[in-house]
Amino acid sequence: MHKPVINHTIAEALAKVTARIRQAAQAAGRNRETVRLIAVSKTQAAAAVAQAYAAGQRDFGENYVQEALEKQAELKAFADIQWHFIGPIQSNKTRPIAENFAWIHSIDREKIAQRLNDQRPKEMPPAQVCLQVNIDDESTKSGVSLNELPALAKAVSQMPRLQLRGLMAIPAANNSPEQQHQAFRKLHNALRELQAQGYAVDTLSMGMSGDLEAAIAEGSTMVRVGTDIFGARTKP
Ligand SMILES: *Cc1c(COP(=O)(O)O)cnc(C)c1O
């Protein structure tokens, strides 16, 4: 891939999102450096990722395995990109996820975690992982329930090729601002409970284009932003 020319639309959008993060952190009395921005590049071309890279972005999130692998192959020259897998994980797709991502945010079953652990290549560092919690108890959404979280955390924490870092959630899309805060607060409390039980977890992956301010106010350490960086997605 050729050295990308900076695309001002993406560079400006990134600057805007970064400013929102800084402002939200400041309002919460937090250091901006405590919130990491994951640029969600699903359905976007490799060229768009390269443009965000040229503007300084290094963390990228992908939802679909095949699409991600093709993009990673095109972007091999950008060796310091940190790839985050944030989509639903089917058990027949665990191997390429274990082999090609630094972070995996969407673990919600022990069986999937075990496969990722067994398939993580020995020459790579352990995968950094979050457990996805179905925080609003939506029947259609993936994620472990809060009731089942302790057992899953225990199992994953004992897997040597996975490093349990924290929790991830996607709250209901139609939440009011107050409901957004409530959902994010619930996830933060669940993280605190794990910490109280002795787990060395430090990551709250929560907040997207529409609710990153509420997420940062409630303690998010990773926001996953697609639309407000790359524009609306045309493909599903
Ligand atoms: C698509 C997606 C995002 C980004 O959503 P936007 O609203 O476009 O910012 C974040 N997290 C997950 C898990 C996603 O699937």
Short mmCIF file of C-alpha atoms and ligand atoms in Angstrom, two decimals:
data_model
loop_
_atom_site.label_atom_id
_atom_site.label_comp_id
_atom_site.label_asym_id
_atom_site.label_seq_id
_atom_site.Cartn_x
_atom_site.Cartn_y
_atom_site.Cartn_z
CA MET A 1 0.00 0.00 0.00
CA HIS A 2 1.33 3.50 -0.85
CA LYS A 3 2.03 6.05 1.80
CA PRO A 4 -1.37 7.65 2.36
CA VAL A 5 -1.98 11.32 1.76
CA ILE A 6 -3.77 12.79 4.76
CA ASN A 7 -7.49 12.88 4.14
CA HIS A 8 -8.74 16.01 5.81
CA THR A 9 -12.24 14.72 6.35
CA ILE A 10 -11.05 11.76 8.41
CA ALA A 11 -8.27 13.75 10.09
CA GLU A 12 -10.73 16.47 11.08
CA ALA A 13 -13.31 13.98 12.29
CA LEU A 14 -10.64 12.29 14.41
CA ALA A 15 -9.60 15.64 15.86
CA LYS A 16 -13.24 16.38 16.72
CA VAL A 17 -13.74 13.03 18.43
CA THR A 18 -10.48 13.48 20.32
CA ALA A 19 -11.64 16.91 21.48
CA ARG A 20 -14.93 15.40 22.69
CA ILE A 21 -12.99 12.77 24.62
CA ARG A 22 -10.74 15.42 26.17
CA GLN A 23 -13.75 17.53 27.16
CA ALA A 24 -15.68 14.60 28.63
CA ALA A 25 -12.61 13.47 30.57
CA GLN A 26 -12.05 16.96 31.88
CA ALA A 27 -15.68 17.28 32.94
CA ALA A 28 -15.30 14.03 34.87
CA GLY A 29 -12.06 15.18 36.48
CA ARG A 30 -10.12 12.55 34.56
CA ASN A 31 -6.92 12.66 32.54
CA ARG A 32 -7.55 12.37 28.78
CA GLU A 33 -4.79 9.75 28.62
CA THR A 34 -6.96 7.36 30.64
CA VAL A 35 -9.39 7.01 27.71
CA ARG A 36 -8.19 5.11 24.64
CA LEU A 37 -9.90 5.69 21.31
CA ILE A 38 -10.64 2.60 19.19
CA ALA A 39 -11.50 3.63 15.62
CA VAL A 40 -14.16 1.16 14.45
CA SER A 41 -13.36 0.52 10.79
CA LYS A 42 -15.90 -2.22 10.00
CA THR A 43 -17.22 -1.89 6.43
CA GLN A 44 -14.63 0.81 5.71
CA ALA A 45 -11.94 0.31 3.07
CA ALA A 46 -8.30 -0.25 3.98
CA ALA A 47 -7.60 3.17 2.47
CA ALA A 48 -9.78 4.80 5.13
CA VAL A 49 -7.85 3.00 7.86
CA ALA A 50 -4.59 4.17 6.26
CA GLN A 51 -5.87 7.74 6.32
CA ALA A 52 -6.76 7.54 9.99
CA TYR A 53 -3.33 6.02 10.58
CA ALA A 54 -1.68 8.93 8.80
CA ALA A 55 -3.55 11.24 11.19
CA GLY A 56 -2.02 9.41 14.14
CA GLN A 57 -4.65 6.76 15.00
CA ARG A 58 -3.22 3.35 15.98
CA ASP A 59 -6.10 1.33 17.54
CA PHE A 60 -8.70 -0.08 15.14
CA GLY A 61 -11.78 -2.20 15.83
CA GLU A 62 -13.28 -4.76 13.46
CA ASN A 63 -16.45 -6.90 13.69
CA TYR A 64 -16.25 -9.32 10.79
CA VAL A 65 -13.40 -11.84 10.59
CA GLN A 66 -13.06 -12.24 6.83
CA GLU A 67 -13.26 -8.51 6.16
CA ALA A 68 -10.73 -7.81 8.92
CA LEU A 69 -8.22 -10.37 7.61
CA GLU A 70 -8.32 -8.87 4.12
CA LYS A 71 -7.79 -5.38 5.51
CA GLN A 72 -4.97 -6.50 7.77
CA ALA A 73 -3.22 -8.10 4.78
CA GLU A 74 -3.47 -4.85 2.84
CA LEU A 75 -2.19 -2.87 5.80
CA LYS A 76 0.69 -5.15 6.78
CA ALA A 77 3.19 -2.29 6.38
CA PHE A 78 1.52 -0.46 9.28
CA ALA A 79 3.04 -2.84 11.77
CA ASP A 80 2.21 -0.85 14.90
CA ILE A 81 -1.57 -0.95 14.40
CA GLN A 82 -3.32 -2.59 17.36
CA TRP A 83 -6.26 -4.59 16.05
CA HIS A 84 -9.29 -5.08 18.31
CA PHE A 85 -11.94 -7.72 17.62
CA ILE A 86 -15.29 -6.33 18.81
CA GLY A 87 -17.92 -8.41 16.98
CA PRO A 88 -19.84 -11.57 17.86
CA ILE A 89 -17.55 -14.64 17.88
CA GLN A 90 -18.66 -17.89 16.23
CA SER A 91 -16.80 -20.98 17.41
CA ASN A 92 -15.65 -21.86 13.88
CA LYS A 93 -13.97 -18.42 13.59
CA THR A 94 -11.93 -18.43 16.79
CA ARG A 95 -8.61 -19.42 15.19
CA PRO A 96 -8.14 -16.38 12.91
CA ILE A 97 -9.26 -14.16 15.77
CA ALA A 98 -6.73 -15.74 18.14
CA GLU A 99 -4.01 -15.37 15.51
CA ASN A 100 -4.61 -11.84 14.31
CA PHE A 101 -5.86 -9.56 17.09
CA ALA A 102 -4.10 -7.91 20.03
CA TRP A 103 -7.40 -7.33 21.84
CA ILE A 104 -10.67 -9.29 21.89
CA HIS A 105 -13.58 -7.39 23.48
CA SER A 106 -16.50 -9.70 22.86
CA ILE A 107 -16.01 -12.93 24.81
CA ASP A 108 -19.29 -14.08 26.36
CA ARG A 109 -18.95 -17.87 26.68
CA GLU A 110 -16.39 -20.13 28.30
CA LYS A 111 -16.30 -22.45 25.30
CA ILE A 112 -15.27 -19.57 23.01
CA ALA A 113 -12.69 -18.36 25.52
CA GLN A 114 -11.20 -21.84 25.77
CA ARG A 115 -10.86 -22.13 22.01
CA LEU A 116 -9.22 -18.69 21.76
CA ASN A 117 -6.84 -19.65 24.56
CA ASP A 118 -5.92 -22.96 22.92
CA GLN A 119 -5.45 -21.34 19.51
CA ARG A 120 -3.44 -18.29 20.59
CA PRO A 121 0.00 -18.77 18.97
CA LYS A 122 2.81 -19.37 21.47
CA GLU A 123 5.05 -16.73 19.90
CA MET A 124 2.45 -13.98 20.47
CA PRO A 125 1.78 -12.26 23.79
CA PRO A 126 -1.44 -13.38 25.51
CA ALA A 127 -4.55 -11.86 23.95
CA GLN A 128 -5.88 -8.92 25.96
CA VAL A 129 -9.55 -9.71 26.53
CA CYS A 130 -12.76 -8.19 27.82
CA LEU A 131 -15.94 -10.04 28.71
CA GLN A 132 -19.01 -8.69 26.94
CA VAL A 133 -21.90 -8.11 29.32
CA ASN A 134 -25.53 -7.90 28.20
CA ILE A 135 -26.01 -4.89 30.42
CA ASP A 136 -29.61 -4.05 29.49
CA ASP A 137 -30.71 -7.71 29.47
CA GLU A 138 -31.82 -7.59 25.85
CA SER A 139 -32.92 -10.97 24.58
CA THR A 140 -31.48 -10.34 21.12
CA LYS A 141 -28.06 -9.16 22.23
CA SER A 142 -24.91 -11.14 22.83
CA GLY A 143 -23.15 -10.84 26.15
CA VAL A 144 -23.05 -12.70 29.43
CA SER A 145 -25.63 -11.77 32.08
CA LEU A 146 -24.43 -10.10 35.27
CA ASN A 147 -25.46 -13.27 37.15
CA GLU A 148 -23.21 -15.46 35.04
CA LEU A 149 -20.32 -13.00 34.92
CA PRO A 150 -18.45 -14.23 38.04
CA ALA A 151 -18.21 -17.81 36.74
CA LEU A 152 -17.02 -16.68 33.31
CA ALA A 153 -14.47 -14.29 34.83
CA LYS A 154 -13.12 -17.08 36.99
CA ALA A 155 -12.76 -19.46 34.07
CA VAL A 156 -11.12 -16.91 31.75
CA SER A 157 -8.72 -15.67 34.43
CA GLN A 158 -7.29 -19.19 34.62
CA MET A 159 -6.51 -19.36 30.89
CA PRO A 160 -2.81 -18.61 30.41
CA ARG A 161 -2.99 -17.40 26.80
CA LEU A 162 -5.73 -14.86 27.58
CA GLN A 163 -5.20 -11.88 29.84
CA LEU A 164 -8.48 -10.79 31.39
CA ARG A 165 -8.48 -6.98 31.26
CA GLY A 166 -12.07 -5.96 31.90
CA LEU A 167 -15.62 -5.63 30.60
CA MET A 168 -17.35 -4.46 27.45
CA ALA A 169 -20.99 -3.57 26.79
CA ILE A 170 -23.24 -2.19 24.07
CA PRO A 171 -26.24 -0.64 25.86
CA ALA A 172 -29.70 -0.62 24.26
CA ALA A 173 -29.82 1.70 21.26
CA ASN A 174 -32.91 3.60 22.36
CA ASN A 175 -31.71 4.49 25.86
CA SER A 176 -32.39 8.00 27.15
CA PRO A 177 -29.34 9.91 28.40
CA GLU A 178 -30.22 8.92 31.97
CA GLN A 179 -30.55 5.27 30.95
CA GLN A 180 -27.18 5.48 29.17
CA HIS A 181 -25.57 6.63 32.39
CA GLN A 182 -27.33 3.91 34.36
CA ALA A 183 -26.16 1.15 32.02
CA PHE A 184 -22.55 2.37 32.03
CA ARG A 185 -22.62 2.75 35.81
CA LYS A 186 -23.83 -0.84 36.13
CA LEU A 187 -20.90 -2.05 34.05
CA HIS A 188 -18.46 0.03 36.12
CA ASN A 189 -19.90 -1.46 39.31
CA ALA A 190 -19.47 -4.95 37.88
CA LEU A 191 -15.81 -4.14 37.18
CA ARG A 192 -15.37 -2.83 40.72
CA GLU A 193 -16.83 -6.07 42.05
CA LEU A 194 -14.30 -8.11 40.09
CA GLN A 195 -11.54 -5.86 41.41
CA ALA A 196 -12.80 -6.38 44.95
CA GLN A 197 -12.61 -10.13 44.36
CA GLY A 198 -8.94 -9.75 43.50
CA TYR A 199 -8.95 -9.70 39.71
CA ALA A 200 -6.38 -7.33 38.17
CA VAL A 201 -8.86 -5.79 35.71
CA ASP A 202 -8.56 -2.19 34.55
CA THR A 203 -10.55 -1.85 31.33
CA LEU A 204 -14.08 -0.64 30.65
CA SER A 205 -14.77 -0.83 26.91
CA MET A 206 -17.90 1.28 26.60
CA GLY A 207 -19.12 4.28 24.63
CA MET A 208 -19.67 4.74 20.88
CA SER A 209 -20.32 7.74 18.60
CA GLY A 210 -23.64 8.58 20.23
CA ASP A 211 -22.87 8.05 23.89
CA LEU A 212 -19.15 8.42 24.49
CA GLU A 213 -19.66 11.40 26.82
CA ALA A 214 -21.93 9.42 29.15
CA ALA A 215 -19.51 6.47 29.01
CA ILE A 216 -16.50 8.59 29.94
CA ALA A 217 -18.44 10.25 32.75
CA GLU A 218 -19.07 6.75 34.12
CA GLY A 219 -15.48 5.57 33.87
CA SER A 220 -14.93 4.24 30.34
CA THR A 221 -11.27 3.55 29.49
CA MET A 222 -11.90 2.57 25.84
CA VAL A 223 -14.42 4.18 23.54
CA ARG A 224 -15.22 2.44 20.25
CA VAL A 225 -16.11 5.05 17.62
CA GLY A 226 -17.00 4.34 14.00
CA THR A 227 -19.55 6.68 12.45
CA ASP A 228 -18.15 9.90 13.88
CA ILE A 229 -14.69 9.14 12.44
CA PHE A 230 -15.41 7.47 9.09
CA GLY A 231 -18.93 8.67 8.35
CA ALA A 232 -22.12 6.64 8.04
CA ARG A 233 -21.70 3.00 7.01
CA THR A 234 -23.28 2.11 3.68
CA LYS A 235 -22.98 -1.68 3.97
CA PRO A 236 -24.74 -3.47 6.86
C1 LIG B 1 -20.18 -0.65 15.07
C2 LIG B 1 -19.72 -0.74 16.48
C3 LIG B 1 -19.24 0.39 17.16
C4 LIG B 1 -19.18 1.78 16.57
O1 LIG B 1 -20.45 2.33 16.50
P1 LIG B 1 -20.68 3.83 15.97
O2 LIG B 1 -22.04 4.16 16.45
O3 LIG B 1 -20.54 3.80 14.50
O4 LIG B 1 -19.63 4.69 16.61
C5 LIG B 1 -18.79 0.20 18.46
N1 LIG B 1 -18.81 -1.00 19.06
C6 LIG B 1 -19.27 -2.10 18.44
C7 LIG B 1 -19.28 -3.40 19.15
C8 LIG B 1 -19.76 -2.00 17.15
O5 LIG B 1 -20.23 -3.10 16.54
#
